[in-house]
Amino acid sequence: MGAHADDSSFPPVHFETHPDRYRHWRLEFPQEYGGAVARLVMDVRENEGLRPGYPLKLNSYDLGVDIELADALLRVRFEHPQVKALVFTSGKDRIFCSGANIYMLGSSTHGFKVNFCKFTNETRLYLEEMSAETGVPSLAALAGTASGGGYELAIACDEILLCEDGTSAVSLPEAPLLGVLPGTGGLTRLVDKRKIRRDVADVFSTVAEGVRGKRALEWALVDEAPGKKEFEAAVKRRLEAMVLRSKRRPMRAVKLEPLGAERRYVKVDLDEKARKATLTLRAPEGAEPQTPDQLAKAGSSAWAIRAWRELDDALLDLRFNHPGVSVLALQTSGDPERVLAVDAMLLAHEDDGLVREVTLLMKRVLKRLDNMAKSLFALVTPESCFAGSMLEVALAADRIYMLDDPDGKSALRLSRLSAGPLPMGNGLTRLQSRFLREPERVGRALEHEGALDTKAALAAGLVTFAPDDIDWDDEIRIAFEERASMSPDAMTGMEASLRYGGPETMETKIFGRLTAWQNWIFQRPNAVGPRGALTLYGRPERPEFDFNRT
Amino acid sequence: MGAHADDSSFPPVHFETHPDRYRHWRLEFPQEYGGAVARLVMDVRENEGLRPGYPLKLNSYDLGVDIELADALLRVRFEHPQVKALVFTSGKDRIFCSGANIYMLGSSTHGFKVNFCKFTNETRLYLEEMSAETGVPSLAALAGTASGGGYELAIACDEILLCEDGTSAVSLPEAPLLGVLPGTGGLTRLVDKRKIRRDVADVFSTVAEGVRGKRALEWALVDEAPGKKEFEAAVKRRLEAMVLRSKRRPMRAVKLEPLGAERRYVKVDLDEKARKATLTLRAPEGAEPQTPDQLAKAGSSAWAIRAWRELDDALLDLRFNHPGVSVLALQTSGDPERVLAVDAMLLAHEDDGLVREVTLLMKRVLKRLDNMAKSLFALVTPESCFAGSMLEVALAADRIYMLDDPDGKSALRLSRLSAGPLPMGNGLTRLQSRFLREPERVGRALEHEGALDTKAALAAGLVTFAPDDIDWDDEIRIAFEERASMSPDAMTGMEASLRYGGPETMETKIFGRLTAWQNWIFQRPNAVGPRGALTLYGRPERPEFDFNRT
């Protein structure tokens, strides 16, 4: 079961970083492209892993490496609007990236492995979103071998160049070498993104040593396999073409200031004994920018950026540092008019580059919320501010409790942000996902003018339960107690099924089908038992399998 | 981990049965509907479980009960063409069905649980196919409580009636009571078939005692909740309406004779030491029916029925009785012209009721093959007969090896059966699933006239590898040895991901997302450990959970 019974012996994981402090990546803007290309150079420092005990050899990565990558992508979005294409390269000779560090995986708890994979999956999906939505496509320039998670990073890029130098290869050795899956989207992207023939994908995924240039090209695993002499020219040609076809909108740069120790808009109250945390998102408190120019000027202190960055940080903190929390109470506070004003600005200027980037940030944070392995109960009271973008937080919840207060002051307010700009991973809005049975309710809710009080919200299907003030305290208390008493595994599997009704996308296939199988395998003795393949990797003993097929 | 280390101490499971030998179901044809309705009465005999140790109380079921149900559905299709609607009822008072027997689950190996769930899932999907494709819709007449798998059976029907008698309820108590999922499609059908609002589904799936008539109707969990006095009339009204709107085509009955001990068209050679089995499907040997009338006359001895029933039986036998087999070599033999003649007959008379039923049988058997947790390698040599419907067996494989013989006698032959009538669970044909990247290859392959020799098959993308006769033996031997040496869990997860590229359907969501999560949970100590909820069910001790959320 891995070396560590739990993760509490380690210091908490922090997700904030800055290019000046990167240890494993360099974010460069090569002069030859006049600033239009960001180069992400992976150059992992072996001895600076997040936790002790596993040298990060051969450009292998752990969570710390991926936190920097996620940060770099966010910086390019906000701080470097001139960038129109990304290129991934390696700072090491002959190796691009050898994937997630095996000793790190082998020594991690099941829960940490699962959370690590979820975060790396999100980062790669967000890289793809940068191409699809921001107009910044990416190129993997593999002048060395990309194996496992290294190739999974490459396959998350739009295009892959592999140097035909007689040694560089791409490979997914997880199944044959480690008895686990290429679970950071690898298998799904093979057949769903690159649409590689299933039998070819089968062969590729079982050949530990991988496939080199010419064959990799034949099998559509890469897009071009130039020789050593032609490699740099090919990289340049492809990047210049990407820059030319980029549809990135012009925008003013916004420097992402450190969030610092104090959160302004998000509060998390932990009640570890009750396995509960209360997360409160606050509305803006003062005047917020009314134009994109004002937004650029306000920069990362604008509510629309800061509050959502804080929310993202809080969610990641809850995932990694508070596994004992089973249920999140989702609350909001503040003046709904101020939120609706922000929404109105974002909607009025949706074609503006910065406004679009801010909306995409909200979208990604809400997806992070959808993907929490915690039960989510939203609580609506007269003090709440479930309006516009903040209402999406409630719509992401497994249940919504709304106080039926005698004065009718509890209220929900919709904005057009719920009509499309903030879709879930399945491509539907949260309203569409909610009303699969009665799709006409989506439009009706959106057309409603003004606030919906409890009775109206209940009638509109937006609320699960509406206890009055006599019952509220007891009902809420019992709901949380009951939920927190149930098998956390059953809750995770149940929520993963009920939250994603309707269509599936590559994204939901990665988190549903692929991740669920990987989690199963991460629990099986053939991988993580004392004689399992993951446990024994790098040791002289060979793994011993229970060969019964299941 | 359950009481039994393996299943080999039990006699092998047999899948053939007959209504005369049913112990748990009665297949009746009530006079009042003039034979147009088949009534399936569940009346489980407590002490006749498939294995000892768990009384089947309260109409709970085990694999033996479900084998009878699967048989009954097949009988209605072939032997009772006058049937235009199905109704499920219970032979017990106050209980419809209490789901899969918990003690059976608790005392089964992980592998058996997984295979049991897969089979019950298939049976329920085939019930839905009977409605969608054969035109025989079904009604669940719940005059008592349907819990867990009992409600999952109901929700697989087109319509659900729940008697409003003050006690009868529907429920999915798996998560709150047992720490596992309603994994026989329950969660998926809640949100994907009945499209129940996700928060309502969340509440319903965590309320162990379930929901009674009026509220069940409000929540769309059932379609009608008549009182005790009105119940029988409501059943009758709905069944008569179903019969009226049934689009079932007229056909002559075909009695399904017992397959007997000797298989005529399917041979399985086990090499347990090599973890390999060779499955050979034989083409027809003599003249086969050339018209639907002749087909009806030939009955279940016709190749198109018998060979595919045998194949189905062999696949189930391999799943349940030979878990040690990791890789299947898929082979064929016989005269391709005879297969193509059968295909031509089926295609020429595709509107005929019986012909359609035969084609649907083939379709379901091929889906069973797609869903094998065994690696599938097809071997094409001059002795093979991969033609028409038999070619689909190769297209279901993870890899196709075709001998590049000097005389060009190895051959593939396509028929129009590959163009639509035999889709996979994802709704695509196997050719479409194969050529997601180059969809134009689908039409090109189908338009090819005559046999494709090895070079042509390779060029058409239909073959993975084509070793010549010098390399063949070694390459095949090594391929099987390598495959059989890999972690069986990794292979299962990998194949589940690579076989289903492209769109997802409710069916693939059940086998992908839901089943994968359930398998994960079935492996977790919170369910199956010594203090797990499934293990302790029915005992005075309360389960002890590791409450860390993952």
Short mmCIF file of C-alpha atoms in Angstrom, two decimals, chain A residues 66-418:
data_model
loop_
_atom_site.label_atom_id
_atom_site.label_comp_id
_atom_site.label_asym_id
_atom_site.label_seq_id
_atom_site.Cartn_x
_atom_site.Cartn_y
_atom_site.Cartn_z
CA ASP A 66 3.49 20.24 -12.24
CA ILE A 67 2.49 23.10 -9.96
CA GLU A 68 5.12 25.19 -11.73
CA LEU A 69 3.81 24.16 -15.13
CA ALA A 70 0.26 25.11 -14.14
CA ASP A 71 1.55 28.47 -12.90
CA ALA A 72 3.49 29.08 -16.10
CA LEU A 73 0.41 28.47 -18.24
CA LEU A 74 -1.58 30.92 -16.15
CA ARG A 75 1.19 33.52 -16.46
CA VAL A 76 1.22 33.21 -20.23
CA ARG A 77 -2.52 33.76 -20.27
CA PHE A 78 -2.51 36.89 -18.12
CA GLU A 79 0.98 38.36 -18.13
CA HIS A 80 2.08 37.69 -21.69
CA PRO A 81 -0.67 38.63 -24.10
CA GLN A 82 1.83 38.86 -26.95
CA VAL A 83 2.35 35.09 -26.83
CA LYS A 84 0.58 33.26 -29.64
CA ALA A 85 2.16 29.84 -29.42
CA LEU A 86 3.85 27.62 -26.88
CA VAL A 87 6.72 25.23 -27.34
CA PHE A 88 7.77 22.58 -24.87
CA THR A 89 11.42 21.56 -24.85
CA SER A 90 13.82 19.89 -22.49
CA GLY A 91 16.89 21.29 -20.79
CA LYS A 92 18.44 17.82 -20.66
CA ASP A 93 20.29 15.92 -23.32
CA ARG A 94 18.56 13.02 -25.05
CA ILE A 95 15.57 13.04 -22.75
CA PHE A 96 12.47 15.17 -23.08
CA CYS A 97 10.64 13.88 -20.03
CA SER A 98 10.38 10.43 -18.51
CA GLY A 99 7.00 11.01 -16.92
CA ALA A 100 5.76 10.91 -13.37
CA ASN A 101 8.45 9.76 -10.98
CA ILE A 102 7.90 6.10 -10.21
CA TYR A 103 9.46 6.14 -6.76
CA MET A 104 7.24 9.08 -5.86
CA LEU A 105 4.19 7.10 -7.01
CA GLY A 106 5.39 3.93 -5.33
CA SER A 107 5.87 5.67 -1.99
CA SER A 108 2.67 7.74 -2.05
CA THR A 109 -0.64 6.95 -0.44
CA HIS A 110 -3.50 5.93 -2.68
CA GLY A 111 -5.21 9.23 -1.99
CA PHE A 112 -2.16 11.28 -2.91
CA LYS A 113 -1.67 9.35 -6.16
CA VAL A 114 -5.27 9.94 -7.13
CA ASN A 115 -5.10 13.66 -6.32
CA PHE A 116 -1.77 14.02 -8.08
CA CYS A 117 -3.18 12.43 -11.25
CA LYS A 118 -6.27 14.63 -11.09
CA PHE A 119 -4.19 17.78 -10.87
CA THR A 120 -1.85 16.79 -13.71
CA ASN A 121 -4.89 15.86 -15.79
CA GLU A 122 -6.43 19.26 -15.16
CA THR A 123 -3.21 21.02 -16.15
CA ARG A 124 -3.06 19.15 -19.47
CA LEU A 125 -6.73 19.84 -20.18
CA TYR A 126 -6.14 23.50 -19.42
CA LEU A 127 -3.25 23.47 -21.87
CA GLU A 128 -5.68 22.22 -24.51
CA GLU A 129 -8.18 24.86 -23.50
CA MET A 130 -5.48 27.49 -24.08
CA SER A 131 -5.31 26.35 -27.66
CA ALA A 132 -9.05 25.97 -28.21
CA GLU A 133 -10.29 29.03 -26.33
CA THR A 134 -7.44 31.50 -25.94
CA GLY A 135 -5.90 30.82 -29.34
CA VAL A 136 -2.47 29.80 -28.09
CA PRO A 137 -1.63 26.40 -29.64
CA SER A 138 1.29 24.37 -28.42
CA LEU A 139 4.09 22.33 -29.92
CA ALA A 140 5.99 19.51 -28.25
CA ALA A 141 9.53 19.63 -29.61
CA LEU A 142 10.93 16.25 -28.65
CA ALA A 143 14.67 16.25 -29.22
CA GLY A 144 14.89 13.33 -26.84
CA THR A 145 12.76 10.53 -25.50
CA ALA A 146 9.29 11.25 -24.14
CA SER A 147 8.04 8.35 -22.10
CA GLY A 148 4.94 7.83 -20.01
CA GLY A 149 3.78 11.16 -18.63
CA GLY A 150 6.35 12.77 -20.92
CA TYR A 151 4.49 11.55 -23.97
CA GLU A 152 1.19 12.34 -22.24
CA LEU A 153 2.33 15.95 -21.98
CA ALA A 154 3.29 15.89 -25.66
CA ILE A 155 -0.03 14.43 -26.73
CA ALA A 156 -1.80 17.24 -24.87
CA CYS A 157 -0.07 19.65 -27.28
CA ASP A 158 -1.53 20.38 -30.69
CA GLU A 159 1.49 19.14 -32.59
CA ILE A 160 4.39 16.83 -31.83
CA LEU A 161 7.84 16.85 -33.44
CA LEU A 162 10.10 13.91 -32.70
CA CYS A 163 13.74 14.07 -33.71
CA GLU A 164 14.76 11.13 -35.91
CA ASP A 165 18.18 10.67 -34.38
CA GLY A 166 18.23 6.91 -33.93
CA THR A 167 17.51 7.04 -30.20
CA SER A 168 14.71 9.48 -29.39
CA ALA A 169 11.42 7.66 -28.90
CA VAL A 170 7.93 8.15 -27.63
CA SER A 171 6.50 5.51 -25.34
CA LEU A 172 3.81 4.63 -22.84
CA PRO A 173 5.59 2.01 -20.73
CA GLU A 174 3.18 2.16 -17.77
CA ALA A 175 1.29 -1.04 -18.51
CA PRO A 176 4.21 -3.30 -19.44
CA LEU A 177 6.72 -1.93 -16.91
CA LEU A 178 4.64 -0.79 -13.97
CA GLY A 179 1.36 -2.61 -14.22
CA VAL A 180 -0.58 0.66 -14.22
CA LEU A 181 -2.16 2.81 -16.93
CA PRO A 182 -0.97 5.88 -18.76
CA GLY A 183 -3.63 7.56 -16.69
CA THR A 184 -2.87 11.21 -17.30
CA GLY A 185 -5.10 11.10 -20.31
CA GLY A 186 -2.65 9.01 -22.33
CA LEU A 187 -4.90 6.15 -23.37
CA THR A 188 -7.89 8.38 -23.97
CA ARG A 189 -5.97 10.88 -26.08
CA LEU A 190 -4.48 8.09 -28.21
CA VAL A 191 -7.86 6.94 -29.47
CA ASP A 192 -10.00 10.04 -28.88
CA LYS A 193 -7.74 12.95 -29.72
CA ARG A 194 -5.24 11.54 -32.17
CA LYS A 195 -7.79 8.87 -33.13
CA ILE A 196 -5.09 6.25 -33.49
CA ARG A 197 -6.32 2.86 -34.66
CA ARG A 198 -7.22 0.79 -31.65
CA ASP A 199 -4.92 -2.12 -32.51
CA VAL A 200 -2.01 0.22 -33.16
CA ALA A 201 -2.74 1.94 -29.85
CA ASP A 202 -2.78 -1.48 -28.19
CA VAL A 203 0.65 -2.35 -29.57
CA PHE A 204 2.10 1.05 -28.72
CA SER A 205 0.80 0.91 -25.16
CA THR A 206 2.47 -2.43 -24.51
CA VAL A 207 5.90 -1.81 -26.04
CA ALA A 208 7.95 -0.55 -23.12
CA GLU A 209 10.82 0.74 -25.22
CA GLY A 210 8.49 2.80 -27.38
CA VAL A 211 8.62 3.80 -31.00
CA ARG A 212 11.13 5.97 -32.84
CA GLY A 213 10.76 8.63 -35.50
CA LYS A 214 9.65 7.00 -38.72
CA ARG A 215 7.37 4.41 -37.21
CA ALA A 216 6.00 6.95 -34.70
CA LEU A 217 5.05 9.10 -37.67
CA GLU A 218 3.49 6.18 -39.54
CA TRP A 219 1.44 5.35 -36.50
CA ALA A 220 0.33 8.99 -36.15
CA LEU A 221 1.92 9.21 -32.69
CA VAL A 222 3.80 12.32 -33.81
CA ASP A 223 3.25 14.82 -36.61
CA GLU A 224 6.74 15.03 -38.03
CA ALA A 225 10.06 13.28 -37.50
CA PRO A 226 12.83 15.46 -38.89
CA GLY A 227 16.48 14.45 -38.69
CA LYS A 228 18.85 16.04 -36.24
CA LYS A 229 20.02 18.68 -38.68
CA GLU A 230 16.53 19.66 -39.76
CA PHE A 231 14.98 19.59 -36.30
CA GLU A 232 15.42 23.20 -35.24
CA ALA A 233 14.24 24.46 -38.60
CA ALA A 234 11.15 22.28 -38.39
CA VAL A 235 10.38 23.60 -34.90
CA LYS A 236 10.72 27.14 -36.20
CA ARG A 237 8.56 26.52 -39.24
CA ARG A 238 5.77 25.03 -37.16
CA LEU A 239 5.92 27.75 -34.50
CA GLU A 240 5.83 30.50 -37.10
CA ALA A 241 2.81 28.86 -38.69
CA MET A 242 1.12 28.59 -35.29
CA VAL A 243 1.78 32.27 -34.56
CA LEU A 244 0.33 33.20 -37.93
CA ARG A 245 -2.87 31.26 -37.47
CA SER A 246 -3.32 32.15 -33.79
CA LYS A 247 -6.65 33.79 -33.11
CA ARG A 248 -5.54 35.23 -29.81
CA ARG A 249 -7.23 38.53 -29.16
CA PRO A 250 -5.17 41.55 -28.21
CA MET A 251 -5.31 42.39 -24.54
CA ARG A 252 -3.43 44.37 -21.93
CA ALA A 253 -1.19 42.35 -19.64
CA VAL A 254 -2.27 41.70 -16.09
CA LYS A 255 0.41 40.85 -13.60
CA LEU A 256 -0.71 38.10 -11.25
CA GLU A 257 0.35 39.38 -7.86
CA PRO A 258 0.91 36.80 -5.12
CA LEU A 259 -2.28 35.97 -3.27
CA GLY A 260 -0.39 36.17 -0.02
CA ALA A 261 -1.27 34.53 3.23
CA GLU A 262 -4.56 36.35 3.73
CA ARG A 263 -7.54 35.55 1.55
CA ARG A 264 -9.87 38.43 0.87
CA TYR A 265 -12.81 36.72 -0.79
CA VAL A 266 -12.67 33.10 0.31
CA LYS A 267 -12.94 31.76 3.80
CA VAL A 268 -12.61 28.14 4.78
CA ASP A 269 -13.74 27.01 8.21
CA LEU A 270 -12.65 23.52 9.03
CA ASP A 271 -14.52 21.24 11.36
CA GLU A 272 -12.29 18.20 11.00
CA LYS A 273 -14.16 16.26 13.65
CA ALA A 274 -17.39 16.58 11.71
CA ARG A 275 -15.44 15.92 8.48
CA LYS A 276 -16.89 19.16 7.24
CA ALA A 277 -15.55 22.40 5.86
CA THR A 278 -17.50 25.54 5.21
CA LEU A 279 -16.28 27.45 2.20
CA THR A 280 -17.59 30.97 1.89
CA LEU A 281 -17.09 33.00 -1.28
CA ARG A 282 -17.56 36.73 -0.85
CA ALA A 283 -18.95 39.19 -3.37
CA PRO A 284 -16.97 42.29 -4.30
CA GLU A 285 -16.95 44.82 -1.54
CA GLY A 286 -16.35 48.05 -3.41
CA ALA A 287 -16.52 49.41 -6.90
CA GLU A 288 -15.28 46.99 -9.53
CA PRO A 289 -14.00 47.79 -13.04
CA GLN A 290 -16.72 48.73 -15.49
CA THR A 291 -14.65 48.42 -18.66
CA PRO A 292 -11.86 46.15 -19.89
CA ASP A 293 -9.46 49.06 -19.51
CA GLN A 294 -10.42 49.53 -15.89
CA LEU A 295 -10.12 45.79 -15.44
CA ALA A 296 -6.59 45.82 -16.83
CA LYS A 297 -5.77 48.70 -14.53
CA ALA A 298 -7.19 46.99 -11.46
CA GLY A 299 -5.19 43.95 -12.48
CA SER A 300 -5.15 40.88 -10.33
CA SER A 301 -6.75 42.70 -7.44
CA ALA A 302 -10.01 42.87 -9.39
CA TRP A 303 -12.60 40.64 -7.74
CA ALA A 304 -13.19 38.67 -10.93
CA ILE A 305 -9.57 37.55 -10.88
CA ARG A 306 -8.62 37.52 -7.24
CA ALA A 307 -11.73 35.87 -5.82
CA TRP A 308 -11.54 33.04 -8.35
CA ARG A 309 -7.82 32.51 -7.91
CA GLU A 310 -8.44 32.31 -4.19
CA LEU A 311 -11.25 29.86 -4.72
CA ASP A 312 -9.00 27.70 -6.91
CA ASP A 313 -6.29 27.76 -4.27
CA ALA A 314 -8.74 26.88 -1.52
CA LEU A 315 -10.11 23.93 -3.50
CA LEU A 316 -6.65 22.53 -4.14
CA ASP A 317 -5.76 23.03 -0.48
CA LEU A 318 -8.87 21.10 0.54
CA ARG A 319 -8.06 18.29 -1.85
CA PHE A 320 -4.44 17.76 -0.90
CA ASN A 321 -4.14 19.02 2.65
CA HIS A 322 -7.52 18.08 4.08
CA PRO A 323 -8.41 14.60 2.87
CA GLY A 324 -10.38 14.08 6.06
CA VAL A 325 -12.98 16.61 4.93
CA SER A 326 -15.91 14.71 3.43
CA VAL A 327 -18.51 17.39 2.90
CA LEU A 328 -18.19 21.00 1.84
CA ALA A 329 -20.80 23.53 2.83
CA LEU A 330 -20.79 26.06 0.01
CA GLN A 331 -21.78 29.50 1.17
CA THR A 332 -21.64 32.99 -0.22
CA SER A 333 -21.99 36.46 1.20
CA GLY A 334 -22.16 40.05 0.09
CA ASP A 335 -24.10 42.26 -2.25
CA PRO A 336 -25.57 40.42 -5.24
CA GLU A 337 -25.83 43.66 -7.24
CA ARG A 338 -22.06 43.94 -7.20
CA VAL A 339 -21.64 40.43 -8.61
CA LEU A 340 -24.26 41.02 -11.26
CA ALA A 341 -22.46 44.23 -12.21
CA VAL A 342 -19.23 42.29 -12.70
CA ASP A 343 -21.11 39.69 -14.76
CA ALA A 344 -22.70 42.44 -16.84
CA MET A 345 -19.29 43.92 -17.60
CA LEU A 346 -17.87 40.52 -18.54
CA LEU A 347 -20.85 39.82 -20.80
CA ALA A 348 -20.87 43.24 -22.42
CA HIS A 349 -17.20 42.88 -23.39
CA GLU A 350 -17.03 39.16 -24.03
CA ASP A 351 -14.95 39.69 -27.17
CA ASP A 352 -12.23 41.50 -25.26
CA GLY A 353 -9.14 39.37 -24.75
CA LEU A 354 -8.72 40.05 -21.06
CA VAL A 355 -12.41 39.71 -20.28
CA ARG A 356 -12.40 36.42 -22.08
CA GLU A 357 -9.38 35.25 -20.09
CA VAL A 358 -11.10 36.16 -16.83
CA THR A 359 -14.21 34.24 -17.82
CA LEU A 360 -12.09 31.22 -18.77
CA LEU A 361 -10.45 31.40 -15.34
CA MET A 362 -13.87 31.24 -13.71
CA LYS A 363 -14.78 28.34 -15.95
CA ARG A 364 -11.71 26.33 -14.97
CA VAL A 365 -12.15 26.99 -11.26
CA LEU A 366 -15.76 25.85 -11.45
CA LYS A 367 -14.62 22.66 -13.21
CA ARG A 368 -12.17 22.10 -10.36
CA LEU A 369 -15.17 22.36 -8.06
CA ASP A 370 -17.18 19.88 -10.18
CA ASN A 371 -14.27 17.47 -9.84
CA MET A 372 -13.88 17.59 -6.06
CA ALA A 373 -13.97 14.19 -4.39
CA LYS A 374 -16.00 15.79 -1.63
CA SER A 375 -19.75 16.06 -1.27
CA LEU A 376 -20.94 19.57 -2.02
CA PHE A 377 -23.99 21.03 -0.27
CA ALA A 378 -24.86 24.65 -1.00
CA LEU A 379 -26.65 26.60 1.71
CA VAL A 380 -28.81 29.55 0.74
CA THR A 381 -29.95 31.95 3.46
CA PRO A 382 -30.86 35.64 3.58
CA GLU A 383 -27.17 36.41 4.18
CA SER A 384 -26.13 34.56 0.99
CA CYS A 385 -25.13 36.01 -2.31
CA PHE A 386 -25.91 33.35 -4.86
CA ALA A 387 -26.03 35.60 -7.88
CA GLY A 388 -24.64 35.26 -11.39
CA SER A 389 -21.23 33.64 -11.47
CA MET A 390 -21.52 32.93 -7.74
CA LEU A 391 -24.74 31.01 -8.36
CA GLU A 392 -22.72 28.58 -10.47
CA VAL A 393 -21.03 27.51 -7.24
CA ALA A 394 -24.41 26.35 -5.97
CA LEU A 395 -25.29 24.73 -9.30
CA ALA A 396 -22.08 22.70 -9.00
CA ALA A 397 -23.30 21.32 -5.68
CA ASP A 398 -24.79 17.88 -5.14
CA ARG A 399 -27.65 19.49 -3.24
CA ILE A 400 -28.94 22.99 -2.65
CA TYR A 401 -30.65 23.80 0.64
CA MET A 402 -32.50 27.11 0.69
CA LEU A 403 -34.05 28.62 3.79
CA ASP A 404 -37.75 29.28 3.45
CA ASP A 405 -37.49 32.42 5.57
CA PRO A 406 -40.66 34.25 6.50
CA ASP A 407 -39.54 37.53 4.92
CA GLY A 408 -38.63 36.00 1.59
CA LYS A 409 -35.13 37.39 1.75
CA SER A 410 -33.33 34.25 0.66
CA ALA A 411 -32.79 34.69 -3.05
CA LEU A 412 -31.13 33.32 -6.16
CA ARG A 413 -30.23 35.54 -9.09
CA LEU A 414 -29.22 34.36 -12.53
CA SER A 415 -27.07 36.09 -15.07
CA ARG A 416 -26.30 35.16 -18.67
CA LEU A 417 -23.01 33.73 -17.44
CA SER A 418 -25.10 30.66 -16.66
#
